[in-house]
Coordinates of C-alpha atoms and ligand atoms in Angstrom, one line a residue:
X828 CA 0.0 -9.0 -28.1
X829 CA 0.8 -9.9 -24.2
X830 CA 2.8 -13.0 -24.6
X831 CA 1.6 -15.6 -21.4
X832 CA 4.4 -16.0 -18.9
X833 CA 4.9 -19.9 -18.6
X834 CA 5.9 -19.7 -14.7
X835 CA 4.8 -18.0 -12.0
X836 CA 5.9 -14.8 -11.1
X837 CA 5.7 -14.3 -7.3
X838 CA 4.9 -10.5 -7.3
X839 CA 2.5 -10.7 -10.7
X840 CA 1.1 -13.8 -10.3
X841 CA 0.9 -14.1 -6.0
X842 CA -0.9 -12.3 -3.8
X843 CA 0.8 -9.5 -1.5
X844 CA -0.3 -9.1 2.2
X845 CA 0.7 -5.8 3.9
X846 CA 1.6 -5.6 7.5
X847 CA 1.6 -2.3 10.0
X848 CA 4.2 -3.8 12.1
X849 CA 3.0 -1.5 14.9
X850 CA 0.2 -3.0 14.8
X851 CA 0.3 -7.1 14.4
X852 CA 1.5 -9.0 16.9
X853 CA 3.8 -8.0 20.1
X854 CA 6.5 -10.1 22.0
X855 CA 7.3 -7.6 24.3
X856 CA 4.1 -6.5 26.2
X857 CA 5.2 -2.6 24.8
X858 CA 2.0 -2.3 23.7
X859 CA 3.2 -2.0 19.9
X860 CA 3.9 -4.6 17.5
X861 CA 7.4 -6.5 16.6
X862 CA 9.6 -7.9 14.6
X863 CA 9.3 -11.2 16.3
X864 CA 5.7 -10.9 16.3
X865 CA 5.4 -11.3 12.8
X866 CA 8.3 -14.5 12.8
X867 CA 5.4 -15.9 15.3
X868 CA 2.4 -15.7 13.1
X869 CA 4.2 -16.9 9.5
X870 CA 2.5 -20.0 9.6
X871 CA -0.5 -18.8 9.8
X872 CA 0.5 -15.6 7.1
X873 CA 1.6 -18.7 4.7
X874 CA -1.8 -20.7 5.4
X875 CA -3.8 -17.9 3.5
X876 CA -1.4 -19.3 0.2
X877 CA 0.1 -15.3 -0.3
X878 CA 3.2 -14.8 -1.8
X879 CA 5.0 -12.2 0.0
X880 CA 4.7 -9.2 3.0
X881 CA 4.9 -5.9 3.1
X882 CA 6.0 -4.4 5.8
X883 CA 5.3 -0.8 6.5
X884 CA 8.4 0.9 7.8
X885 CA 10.3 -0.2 11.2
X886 CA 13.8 1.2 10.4
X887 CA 15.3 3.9 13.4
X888 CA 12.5 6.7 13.7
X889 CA 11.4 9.1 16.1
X890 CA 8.2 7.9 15.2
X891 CA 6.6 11.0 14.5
X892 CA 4.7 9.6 11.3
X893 CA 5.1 6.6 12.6
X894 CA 8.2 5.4 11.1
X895 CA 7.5 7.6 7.8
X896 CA 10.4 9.5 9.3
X897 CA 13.8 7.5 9.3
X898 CA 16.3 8.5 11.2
X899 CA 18.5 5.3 10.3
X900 CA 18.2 3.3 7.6
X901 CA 20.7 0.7 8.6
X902 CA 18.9 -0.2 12.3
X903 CA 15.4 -1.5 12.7
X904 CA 14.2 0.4 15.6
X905 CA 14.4 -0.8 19.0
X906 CA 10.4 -0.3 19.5
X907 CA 10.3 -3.5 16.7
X908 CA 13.1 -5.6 18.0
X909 CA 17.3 -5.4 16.3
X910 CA 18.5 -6.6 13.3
X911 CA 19.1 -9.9 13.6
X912 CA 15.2 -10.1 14.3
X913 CA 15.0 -8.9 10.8
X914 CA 17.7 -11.4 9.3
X915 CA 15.4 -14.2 11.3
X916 CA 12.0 -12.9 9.9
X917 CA 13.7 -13.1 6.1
X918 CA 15.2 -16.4 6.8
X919 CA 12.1 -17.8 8.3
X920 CA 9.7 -16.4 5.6
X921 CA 12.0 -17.8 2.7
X922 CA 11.4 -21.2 4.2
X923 CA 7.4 -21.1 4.3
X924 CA 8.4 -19.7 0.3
X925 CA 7.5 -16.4 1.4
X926 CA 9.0 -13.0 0.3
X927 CA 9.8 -10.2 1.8
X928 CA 9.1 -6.4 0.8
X929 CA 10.7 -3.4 2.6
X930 CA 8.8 0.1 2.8
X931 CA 11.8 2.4 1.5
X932 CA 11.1 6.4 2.3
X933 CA 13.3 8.0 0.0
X934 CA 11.6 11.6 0.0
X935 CA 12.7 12.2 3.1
X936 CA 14.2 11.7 6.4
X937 CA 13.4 12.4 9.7
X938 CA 14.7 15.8 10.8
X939 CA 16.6 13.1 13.7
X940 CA 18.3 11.8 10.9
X941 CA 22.4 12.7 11.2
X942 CA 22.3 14.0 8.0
X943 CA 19.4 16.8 8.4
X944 CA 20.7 17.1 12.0
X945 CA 24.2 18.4 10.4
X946 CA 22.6 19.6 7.1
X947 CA 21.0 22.1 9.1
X948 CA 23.9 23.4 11.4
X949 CA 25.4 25.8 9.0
X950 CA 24.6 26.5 5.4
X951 CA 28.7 25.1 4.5
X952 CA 28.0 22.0 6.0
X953 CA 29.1 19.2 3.9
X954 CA 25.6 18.0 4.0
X955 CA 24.2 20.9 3.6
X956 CA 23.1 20.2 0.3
X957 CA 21.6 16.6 1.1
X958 CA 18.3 18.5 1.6
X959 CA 16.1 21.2 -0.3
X960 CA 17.0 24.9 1.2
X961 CA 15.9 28.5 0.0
X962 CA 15.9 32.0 1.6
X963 CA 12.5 32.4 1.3
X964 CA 9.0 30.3 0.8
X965 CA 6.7 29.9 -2.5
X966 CA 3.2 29.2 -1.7
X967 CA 3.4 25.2 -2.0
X968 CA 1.5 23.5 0.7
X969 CA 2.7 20.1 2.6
X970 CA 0.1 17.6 2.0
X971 CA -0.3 17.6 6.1
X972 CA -1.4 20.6 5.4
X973 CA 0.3 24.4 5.7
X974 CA 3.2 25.7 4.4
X975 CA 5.9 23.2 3.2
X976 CA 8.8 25.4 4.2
X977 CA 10.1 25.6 7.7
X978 CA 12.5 27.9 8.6
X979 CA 15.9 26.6 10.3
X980 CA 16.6 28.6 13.5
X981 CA 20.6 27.9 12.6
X982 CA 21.0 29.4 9.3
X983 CA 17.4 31.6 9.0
X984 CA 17.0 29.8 5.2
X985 CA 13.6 27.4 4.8
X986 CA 14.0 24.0 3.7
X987 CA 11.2 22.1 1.6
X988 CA 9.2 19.5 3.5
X989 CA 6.2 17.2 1.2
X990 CA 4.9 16.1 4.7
X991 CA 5.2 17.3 8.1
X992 CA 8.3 19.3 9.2
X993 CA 10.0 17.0 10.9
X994 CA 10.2 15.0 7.8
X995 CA 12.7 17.2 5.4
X996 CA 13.1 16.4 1.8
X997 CA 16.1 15.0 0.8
X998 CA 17.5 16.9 -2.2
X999 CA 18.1 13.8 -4.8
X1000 CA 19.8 16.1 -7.5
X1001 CA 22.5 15.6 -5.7
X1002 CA 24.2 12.3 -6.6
X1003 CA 25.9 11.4 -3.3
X1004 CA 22.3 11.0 -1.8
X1005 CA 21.3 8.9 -5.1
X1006 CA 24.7 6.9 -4.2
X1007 CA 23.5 6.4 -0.8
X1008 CA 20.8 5.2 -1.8
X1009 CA 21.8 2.9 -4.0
X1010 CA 24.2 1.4 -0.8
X1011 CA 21.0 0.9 1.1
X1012 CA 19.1 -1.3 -1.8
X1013 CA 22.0 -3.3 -2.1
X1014 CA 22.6 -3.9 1.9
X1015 CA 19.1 -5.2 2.0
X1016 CA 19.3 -7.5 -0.8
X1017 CA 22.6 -9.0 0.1
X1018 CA 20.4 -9.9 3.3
X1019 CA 17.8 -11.6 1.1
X1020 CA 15.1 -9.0 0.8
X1021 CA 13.0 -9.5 -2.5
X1022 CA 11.4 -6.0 -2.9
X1023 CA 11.1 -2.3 -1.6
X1024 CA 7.5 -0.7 -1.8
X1025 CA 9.3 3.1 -2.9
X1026 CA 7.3 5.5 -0.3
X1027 CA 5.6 8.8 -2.9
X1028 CA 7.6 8.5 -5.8
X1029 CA 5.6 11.5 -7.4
X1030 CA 7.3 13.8 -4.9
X1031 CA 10.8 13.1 -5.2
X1032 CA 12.0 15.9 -7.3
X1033 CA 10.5 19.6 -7.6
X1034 CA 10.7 22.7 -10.0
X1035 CA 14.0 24.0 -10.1
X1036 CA 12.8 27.2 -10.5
X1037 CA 10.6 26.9 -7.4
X1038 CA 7.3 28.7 -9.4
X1039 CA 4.2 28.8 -7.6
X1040 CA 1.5 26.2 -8.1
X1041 CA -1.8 27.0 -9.1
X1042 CA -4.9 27.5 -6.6
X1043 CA -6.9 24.4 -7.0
X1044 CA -9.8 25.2 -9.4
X1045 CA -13.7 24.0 -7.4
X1046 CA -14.9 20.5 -8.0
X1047 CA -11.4 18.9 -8.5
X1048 CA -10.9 15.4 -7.7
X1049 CA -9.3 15.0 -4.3
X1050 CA -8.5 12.3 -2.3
X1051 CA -10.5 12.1 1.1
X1052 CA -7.0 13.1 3.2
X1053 CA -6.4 15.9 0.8
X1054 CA -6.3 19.8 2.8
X1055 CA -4.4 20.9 -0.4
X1056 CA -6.0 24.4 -1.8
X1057 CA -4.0 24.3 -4.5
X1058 CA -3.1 21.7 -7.8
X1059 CA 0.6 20.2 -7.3
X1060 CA 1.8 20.8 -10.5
X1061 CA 5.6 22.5 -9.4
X1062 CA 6.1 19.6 -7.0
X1063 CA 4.4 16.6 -8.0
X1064 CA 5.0 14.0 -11.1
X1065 CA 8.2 15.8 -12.3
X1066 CA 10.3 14.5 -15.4
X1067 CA 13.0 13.7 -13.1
X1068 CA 11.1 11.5 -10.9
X1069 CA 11.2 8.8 -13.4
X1070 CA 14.9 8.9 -14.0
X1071 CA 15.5 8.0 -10.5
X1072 CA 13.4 5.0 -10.8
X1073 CA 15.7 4.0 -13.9
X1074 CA 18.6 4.2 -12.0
X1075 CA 16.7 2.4 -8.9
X1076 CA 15.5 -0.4 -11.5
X1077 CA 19.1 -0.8 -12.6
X1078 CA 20.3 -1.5 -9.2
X1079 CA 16.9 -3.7 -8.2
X1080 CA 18.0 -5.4 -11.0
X1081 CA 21.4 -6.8 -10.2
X1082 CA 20.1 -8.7 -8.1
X1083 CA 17.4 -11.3 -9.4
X1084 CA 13.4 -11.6 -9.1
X1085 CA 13.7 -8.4 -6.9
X1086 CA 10.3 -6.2 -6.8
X1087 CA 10.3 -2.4 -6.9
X1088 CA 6.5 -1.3 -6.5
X1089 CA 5.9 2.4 -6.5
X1090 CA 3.5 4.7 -4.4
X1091 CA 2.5 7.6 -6.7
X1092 CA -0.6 9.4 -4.9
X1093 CA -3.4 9.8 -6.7
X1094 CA -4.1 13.3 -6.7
X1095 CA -6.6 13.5 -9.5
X1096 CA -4.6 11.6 -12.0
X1097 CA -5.8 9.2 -14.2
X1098 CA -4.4 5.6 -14.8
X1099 CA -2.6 7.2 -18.0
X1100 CA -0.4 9.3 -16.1
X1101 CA 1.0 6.5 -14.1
X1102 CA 2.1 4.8 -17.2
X1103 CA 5.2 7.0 -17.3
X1104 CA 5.5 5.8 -13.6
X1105 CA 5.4 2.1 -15.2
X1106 CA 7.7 3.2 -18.3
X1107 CA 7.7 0.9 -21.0
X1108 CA 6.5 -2.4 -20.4
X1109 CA 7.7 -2.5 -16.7
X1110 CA 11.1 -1.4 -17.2
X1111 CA 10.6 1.2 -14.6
X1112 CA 8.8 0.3 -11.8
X1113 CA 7.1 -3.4 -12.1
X1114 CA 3.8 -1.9 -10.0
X1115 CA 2.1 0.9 -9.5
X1116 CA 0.2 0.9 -6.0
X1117 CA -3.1 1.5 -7.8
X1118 CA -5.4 3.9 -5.6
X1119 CA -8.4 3.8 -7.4
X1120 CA -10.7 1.8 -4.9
X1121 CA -8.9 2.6 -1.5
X1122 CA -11.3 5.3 -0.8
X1123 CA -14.9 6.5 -0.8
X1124 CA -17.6 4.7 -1.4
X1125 CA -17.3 1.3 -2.8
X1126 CA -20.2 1.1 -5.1
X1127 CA -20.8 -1.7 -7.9
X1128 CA -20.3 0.7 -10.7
X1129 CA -16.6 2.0 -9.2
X1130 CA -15.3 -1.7 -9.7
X1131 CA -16.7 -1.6 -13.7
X1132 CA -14.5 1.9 -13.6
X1133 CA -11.5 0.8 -12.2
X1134 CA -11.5 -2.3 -14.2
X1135 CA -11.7 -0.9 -17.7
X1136 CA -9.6 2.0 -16.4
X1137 CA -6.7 -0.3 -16.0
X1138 CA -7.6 -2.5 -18.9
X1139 CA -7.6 0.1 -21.1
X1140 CA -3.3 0.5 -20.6
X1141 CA -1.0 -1.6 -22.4
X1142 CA -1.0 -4.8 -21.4
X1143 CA 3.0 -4.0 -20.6
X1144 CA 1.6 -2.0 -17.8
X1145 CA 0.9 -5.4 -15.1
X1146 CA -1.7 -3.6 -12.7
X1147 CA -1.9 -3.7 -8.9
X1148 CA -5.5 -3.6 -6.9
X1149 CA -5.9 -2.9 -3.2
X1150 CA -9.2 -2.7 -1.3
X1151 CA -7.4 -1.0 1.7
X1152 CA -4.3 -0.1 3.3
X1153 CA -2.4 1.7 6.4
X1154 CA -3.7 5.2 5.1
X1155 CA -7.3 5.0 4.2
X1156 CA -10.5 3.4 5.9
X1157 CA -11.3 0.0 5.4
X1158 CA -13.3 -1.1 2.7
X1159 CA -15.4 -3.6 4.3
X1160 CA -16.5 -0.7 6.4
X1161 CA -17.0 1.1 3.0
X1162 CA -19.6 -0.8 1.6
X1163 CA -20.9 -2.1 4.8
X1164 CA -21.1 1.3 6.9
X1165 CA -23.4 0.0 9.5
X1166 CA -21.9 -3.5 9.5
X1167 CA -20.9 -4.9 12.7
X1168 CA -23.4 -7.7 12.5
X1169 CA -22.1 -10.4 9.3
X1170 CA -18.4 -8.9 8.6
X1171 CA -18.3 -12.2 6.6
X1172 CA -21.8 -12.1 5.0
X1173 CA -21.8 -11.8 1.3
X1174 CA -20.5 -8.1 0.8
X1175 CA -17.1 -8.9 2.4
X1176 CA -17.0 -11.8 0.2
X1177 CA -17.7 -10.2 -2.9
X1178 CA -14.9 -8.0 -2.3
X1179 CA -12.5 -10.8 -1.6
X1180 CA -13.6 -12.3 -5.2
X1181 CA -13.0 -9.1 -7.1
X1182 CA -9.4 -8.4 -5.5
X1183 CA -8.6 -12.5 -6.4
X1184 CA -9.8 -12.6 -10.0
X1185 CA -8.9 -9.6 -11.9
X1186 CA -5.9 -9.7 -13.9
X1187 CA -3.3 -7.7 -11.7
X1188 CA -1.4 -8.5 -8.0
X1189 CA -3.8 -8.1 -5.3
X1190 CA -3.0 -6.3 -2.0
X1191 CA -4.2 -7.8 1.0
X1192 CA -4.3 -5.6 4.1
X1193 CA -4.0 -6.8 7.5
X1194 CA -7.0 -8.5 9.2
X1195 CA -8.9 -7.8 6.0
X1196 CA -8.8 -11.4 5.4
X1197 CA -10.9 -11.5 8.8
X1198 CA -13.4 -8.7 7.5
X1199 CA -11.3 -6.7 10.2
X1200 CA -13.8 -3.4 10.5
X1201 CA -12.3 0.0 10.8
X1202 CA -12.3 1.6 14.2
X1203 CA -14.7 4.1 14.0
X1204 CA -15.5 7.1 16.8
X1205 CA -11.9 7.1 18.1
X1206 CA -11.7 10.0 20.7
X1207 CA -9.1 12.6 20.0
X1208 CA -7.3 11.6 23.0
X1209 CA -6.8 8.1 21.4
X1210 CA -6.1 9.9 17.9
X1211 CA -1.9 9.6 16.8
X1212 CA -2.0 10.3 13.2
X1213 CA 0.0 13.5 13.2
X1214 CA -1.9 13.9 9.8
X1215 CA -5.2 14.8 11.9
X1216 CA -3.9 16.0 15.0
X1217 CA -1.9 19.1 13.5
X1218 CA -5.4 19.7 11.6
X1219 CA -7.0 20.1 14.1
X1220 CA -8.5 16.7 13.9
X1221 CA -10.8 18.0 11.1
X1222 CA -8.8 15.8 8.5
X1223 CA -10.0 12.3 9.1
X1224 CA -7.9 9.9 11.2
X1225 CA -5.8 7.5 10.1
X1226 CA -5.1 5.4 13.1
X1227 CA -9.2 3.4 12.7
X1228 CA -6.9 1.4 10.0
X1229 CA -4.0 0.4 11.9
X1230 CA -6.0 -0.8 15.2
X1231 CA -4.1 -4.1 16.1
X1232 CA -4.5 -7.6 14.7
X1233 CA -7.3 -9.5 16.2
X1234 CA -6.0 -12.7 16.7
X1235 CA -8.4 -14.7 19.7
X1236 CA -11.1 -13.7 22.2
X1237 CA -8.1 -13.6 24.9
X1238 CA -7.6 -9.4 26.2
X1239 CA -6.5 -7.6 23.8
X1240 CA -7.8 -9.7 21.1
X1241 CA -4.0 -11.9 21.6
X1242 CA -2.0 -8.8 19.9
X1243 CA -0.3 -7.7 23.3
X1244 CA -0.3 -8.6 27.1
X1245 CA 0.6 -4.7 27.1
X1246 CA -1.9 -1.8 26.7
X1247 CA -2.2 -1.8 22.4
X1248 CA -1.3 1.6 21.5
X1249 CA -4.4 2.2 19.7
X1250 CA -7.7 0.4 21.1
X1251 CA -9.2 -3.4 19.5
X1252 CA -12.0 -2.9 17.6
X1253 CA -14.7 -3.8 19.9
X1254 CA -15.9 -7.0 17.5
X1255 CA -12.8 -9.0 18.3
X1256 CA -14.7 -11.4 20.5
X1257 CA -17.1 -12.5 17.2
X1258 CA -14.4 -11.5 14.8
X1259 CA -11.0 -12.9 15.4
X1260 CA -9.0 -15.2 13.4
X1261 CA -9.1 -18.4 15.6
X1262 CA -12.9 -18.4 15.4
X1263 CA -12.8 -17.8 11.7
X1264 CA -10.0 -20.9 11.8
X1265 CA -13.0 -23.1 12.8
X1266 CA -15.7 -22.0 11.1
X1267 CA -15.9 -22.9 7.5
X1268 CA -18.3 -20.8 6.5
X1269 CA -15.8 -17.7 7.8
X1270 CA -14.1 -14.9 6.0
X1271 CA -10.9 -16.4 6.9
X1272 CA -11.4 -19.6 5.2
X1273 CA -13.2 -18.0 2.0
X1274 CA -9.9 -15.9 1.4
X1275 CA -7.8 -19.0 1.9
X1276 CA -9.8 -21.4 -0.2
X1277 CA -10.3 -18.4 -2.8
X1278 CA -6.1 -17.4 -2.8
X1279 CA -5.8 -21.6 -3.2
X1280 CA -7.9 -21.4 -6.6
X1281 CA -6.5 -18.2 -8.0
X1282 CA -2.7 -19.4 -7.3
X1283 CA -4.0 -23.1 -9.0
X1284 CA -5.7 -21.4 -12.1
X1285 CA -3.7 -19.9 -14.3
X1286 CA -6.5 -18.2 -16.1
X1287 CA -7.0 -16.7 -12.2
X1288 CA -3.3 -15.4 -11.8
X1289 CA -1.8 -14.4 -15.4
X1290 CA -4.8 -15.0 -17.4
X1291 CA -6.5 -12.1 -19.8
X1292 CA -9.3 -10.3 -18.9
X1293 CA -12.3 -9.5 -21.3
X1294 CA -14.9 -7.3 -19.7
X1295 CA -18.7 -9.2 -20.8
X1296 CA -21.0 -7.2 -18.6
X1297 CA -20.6 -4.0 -16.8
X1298 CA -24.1 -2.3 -15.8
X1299 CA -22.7 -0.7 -12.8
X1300 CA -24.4 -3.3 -10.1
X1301 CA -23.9 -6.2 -11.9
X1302 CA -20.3 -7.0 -13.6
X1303 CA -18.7 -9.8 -15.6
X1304 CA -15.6 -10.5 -16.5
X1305 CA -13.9 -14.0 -18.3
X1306 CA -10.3 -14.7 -17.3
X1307 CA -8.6 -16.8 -20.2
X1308 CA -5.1 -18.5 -20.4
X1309 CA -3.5 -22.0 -21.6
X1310 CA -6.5 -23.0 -23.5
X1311 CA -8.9 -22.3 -20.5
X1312 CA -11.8 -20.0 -19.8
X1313 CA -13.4 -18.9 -16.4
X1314 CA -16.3 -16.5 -16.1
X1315 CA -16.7 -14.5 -12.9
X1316 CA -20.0 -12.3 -12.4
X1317 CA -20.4 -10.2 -9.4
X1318 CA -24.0 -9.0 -8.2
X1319 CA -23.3 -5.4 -6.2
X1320 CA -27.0 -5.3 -6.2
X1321 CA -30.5 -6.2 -4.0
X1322 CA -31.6 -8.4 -6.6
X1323 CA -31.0 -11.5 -7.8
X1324 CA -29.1 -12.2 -11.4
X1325 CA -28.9 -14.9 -13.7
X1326 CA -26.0 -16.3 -15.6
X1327 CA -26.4 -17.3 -19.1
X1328 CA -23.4 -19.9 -20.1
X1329 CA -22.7 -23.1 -19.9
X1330 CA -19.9 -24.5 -17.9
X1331 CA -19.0 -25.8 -14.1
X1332 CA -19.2 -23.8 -10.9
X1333 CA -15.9 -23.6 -9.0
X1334 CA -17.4 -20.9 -6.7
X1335 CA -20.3 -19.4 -5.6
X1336 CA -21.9 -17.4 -2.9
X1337 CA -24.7 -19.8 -2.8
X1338 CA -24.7 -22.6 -4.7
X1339 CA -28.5 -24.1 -3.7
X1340 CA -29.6 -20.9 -5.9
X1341 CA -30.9 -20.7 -10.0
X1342 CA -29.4 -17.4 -10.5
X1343 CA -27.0 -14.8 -8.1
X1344 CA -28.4 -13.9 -5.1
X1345 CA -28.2 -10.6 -3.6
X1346 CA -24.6 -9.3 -3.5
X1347 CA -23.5 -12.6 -4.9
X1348 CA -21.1 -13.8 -6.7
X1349 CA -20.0 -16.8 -9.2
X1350 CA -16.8 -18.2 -10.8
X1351 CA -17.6 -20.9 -13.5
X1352 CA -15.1 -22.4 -15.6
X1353 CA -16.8 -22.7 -18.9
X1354 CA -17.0 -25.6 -21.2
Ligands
LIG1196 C1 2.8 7.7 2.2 C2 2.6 6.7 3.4 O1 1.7 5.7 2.9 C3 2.0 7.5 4.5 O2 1.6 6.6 5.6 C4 3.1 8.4 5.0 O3 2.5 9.2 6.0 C5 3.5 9.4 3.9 N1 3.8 8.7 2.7 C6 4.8 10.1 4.3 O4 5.9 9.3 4.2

């Protein structure tokens, strides 16, 4: 049985908030986001009461996916600021007791990267074998879509890319790159980092026998970016994946409280296979970026789904929920497609209490806190995601996720005296976070005082979960720990519910109400 922890456990128990650097704030007037952009706006990060940031890559890149592709892992790119910006924004964020979580790509580089840029000169290059070559292709596919091999114009062999060609796999059989990569962990915690987020951890290794993977069979469960015809079984999920991750948990864990949190894409997988991604009882990773409600339709009964889902693992296995993130469109702007009007009307709200109550570290995503929609009908002239673009734009965009921060009703919604380098959502002069600031009844101020009661309930942060009630539109779930109870019930429906228990509301969507209104919600704590 899952022993309680007695303390609080900053990247179990907290709440996570994800920045797109590119996208936040910026000093400069560049048009992108910085480094000192986000040292400007940790006051107002640490007023929401979350625990720690993760920042999407901003290492040396040629930007190609956006800093996916690093072509220095020592230098924070000039587009973001230097280096001692980042020793500033750790040493500022530690004071305001927040910590900080790096985006580490370790599937790749960027074919800018010294090492491909020599790997690829001749095929006796010392690091030559720092990167996957062959003479000739097998049929796997790049999940940008086409053939993952490229062929080098130097030496005429094809070396393995998972993404986009200008992002070559690193070949980590090879233990100088596992050395090397152990050096960078430790550089970066020496300077105080707390945590890497490990970029697609299910692609690190492939078949060593390079067999060809399946055509995909109809009716398979993709995810909505997915252009794959065929299932990934050659180079996804292989056993050696997870023996990296021990060795990258042993050197995480000479250093203490230090977070390694592991992207393993979703590709049709259920919550059982990312167990082995867990290992037992945390060992491995400590999270598993949990996919299950970052796309599609966000429907009462997917939230029932997920829930049990995860429940259903060992209780060793501490589960991770995000509404939305860098890659995938925004859930507010999933369950409210035509919103525009209330962002902060009860939907948004109901979201907010699901991602604070369940047992398991919530992700918040930039300006989701704000009911931040996604940026819909972006022209294909405005379009960056690479991802789309070398589709032909027919694989949906990326970029109506990462539209900058809306901060004020100022231009450019206070993110840049520049030209952003993606437009502001249109809404900003409703929507923005110094509105929200004053208005009580604001999204903003829900997800602060809601982040307030989960990080003062201990029930909220570490507590058990029992499932009561879950009818698809209506669930219920009690949260128990140190003697005490707390019932939360969530109406995804049009019509109103009652609550049968007795006990004291903490918070409600409408407290003048008998039962739940429409799309309502409730926490009590019970007697
Ligand atoms: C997953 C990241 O979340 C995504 O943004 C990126 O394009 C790919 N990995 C490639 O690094």
């Amino acid at each position: 049985m899952y022993m309680l922890e007695q303390e609080f456990v900053w990247w179990k128990h907290g709440v996570v908030y994800q920045i797109y650097p590119r996208s936040y704030k910026d000093t400069t007037g560049n048009g992108v986001g910085d480094l000192q952009g986000v040292i400007e706006k940790l006051d107002y990060i640490a007023s929401l009461g979350v625990s720690a940031i993760w920042l999407n890559p901003f290492f040396a890149s040629p930007m190609v996916d956006f800093g996916y592709d690093i072509s220095d892992y020592y230098m924070v790119d000039p587009l973001f600021g230097n280096n001692t910006d980042l020793l500033l924004l750790i040493t500022e964020a530690h004071k305001r007791g927040l910590k900080i979580i790096l985006d580490m790509v370790l599937n790749h580089t960027s074919d800018q990267h010294p090492w491909f840029t020599e790997a690829r000169s001749s095929k006796d290059n010392p690091k030559r074998d720092w990167y996957v070559w062959r003479d000739k292709p097998n049929n796997w596919e790049s999940i940008f879509g086409g053939s993952a091999w490229e062929k080098c114009p130097f030496t005429g062999e094809y070396y393995y890319h998972a993404f986009l060609s200008e992002q070559p796999d690193l070949n980590l059989r090879n233990p100088e790159v596992v050395e090397e990569i152990k050096k960078i962990f430790r550089h970066y915690m020496e300077m105080g980092v707390d945590g890497f987020r490990l970029d697609a951890v299910n692609t690190y290794y492939e078949d060593a026998a390079w067999r060809n993977n399946p055509e995909l069979k109809e009716g398979s469960d993709l995810s909505s970016h997915s252009v794959a015809g065929q299932r990934r079984v050659y180079n996804y999920d292989h056993y050696l994946n997870y023996s990296l991750l021990d060795d990258l948990r042993e050197v995480t864990d000479e250093y203490p409280n230090r977070l390694i949190l592991g992207e393993v894409g979703r590709e049709g997988k259920d919550e059982h296979a990312w167990k082995k991604y867990y290992g037992s009882c945390n060992r491995r990773l400590d999270l598993v970026f949990n996919f299950d409600l970052l796309y599609g339709e966000l429907s009462g009964g997917r939230f029932g789904k997920t829930l049990k889902a995860w429940e259903s693992l060992q209780y060793c296995s501490w589960p991770s929920y995000a509404l939305s993130s860098h890659d995938q469109i925004r859930a507010i702007s999933r369950v409210i497609p035509d919103q525009d009007a209330c962002p902060w009307g009860n939907r948004g709200k109901l979201l907010a209490v699901f991602l604070m109550t369940v047992r398991g570290t919530p992700f918040v995503y930039y300006g989701e806190e704000l009911g931040m929609p996604e940026y819909k009908g972006l022209t294909d002239e405005q379009i960056q995601d690479p991802w789309s673009i070398r589709n032909n734009y027919t694989v949906p965009t990326r970029d109506g996720c990462r539209t900058p921060m809306i901060w004020d009703d100022s231009k450019h919604a206070g993110f840049s005296l520049g030209s952003p380098w993606l437009p502001v959502h249109e809404t900003y002069k409703e929507i923005n976070a110094a509105a929200q600031q004053e208005d009580q009844a604001s999204m903003l101020e829900f997800y602060k005082e809601l982040i307030q009661l989960r990080n003062g309930t201990p029930a909220l942060h570490k507590g058990d979960l029992e499932i009561i009630i879950d009818e698809g539109d209506f669930l219920q779930y009690r949260r128990i720990a140190d003697g005490e109870v707390y019932l939360v019930s969530l109406n995804f429906s049009a019509a109103e519910r009652t609550v049968e228990d007795t006990g004291k509301v903490v918070l409600s969507s409408d407290r003048s109400v008998e039962g739940i209104e429409a799309y309502g919600f409730e926490i009590w704590k019970l007697d």
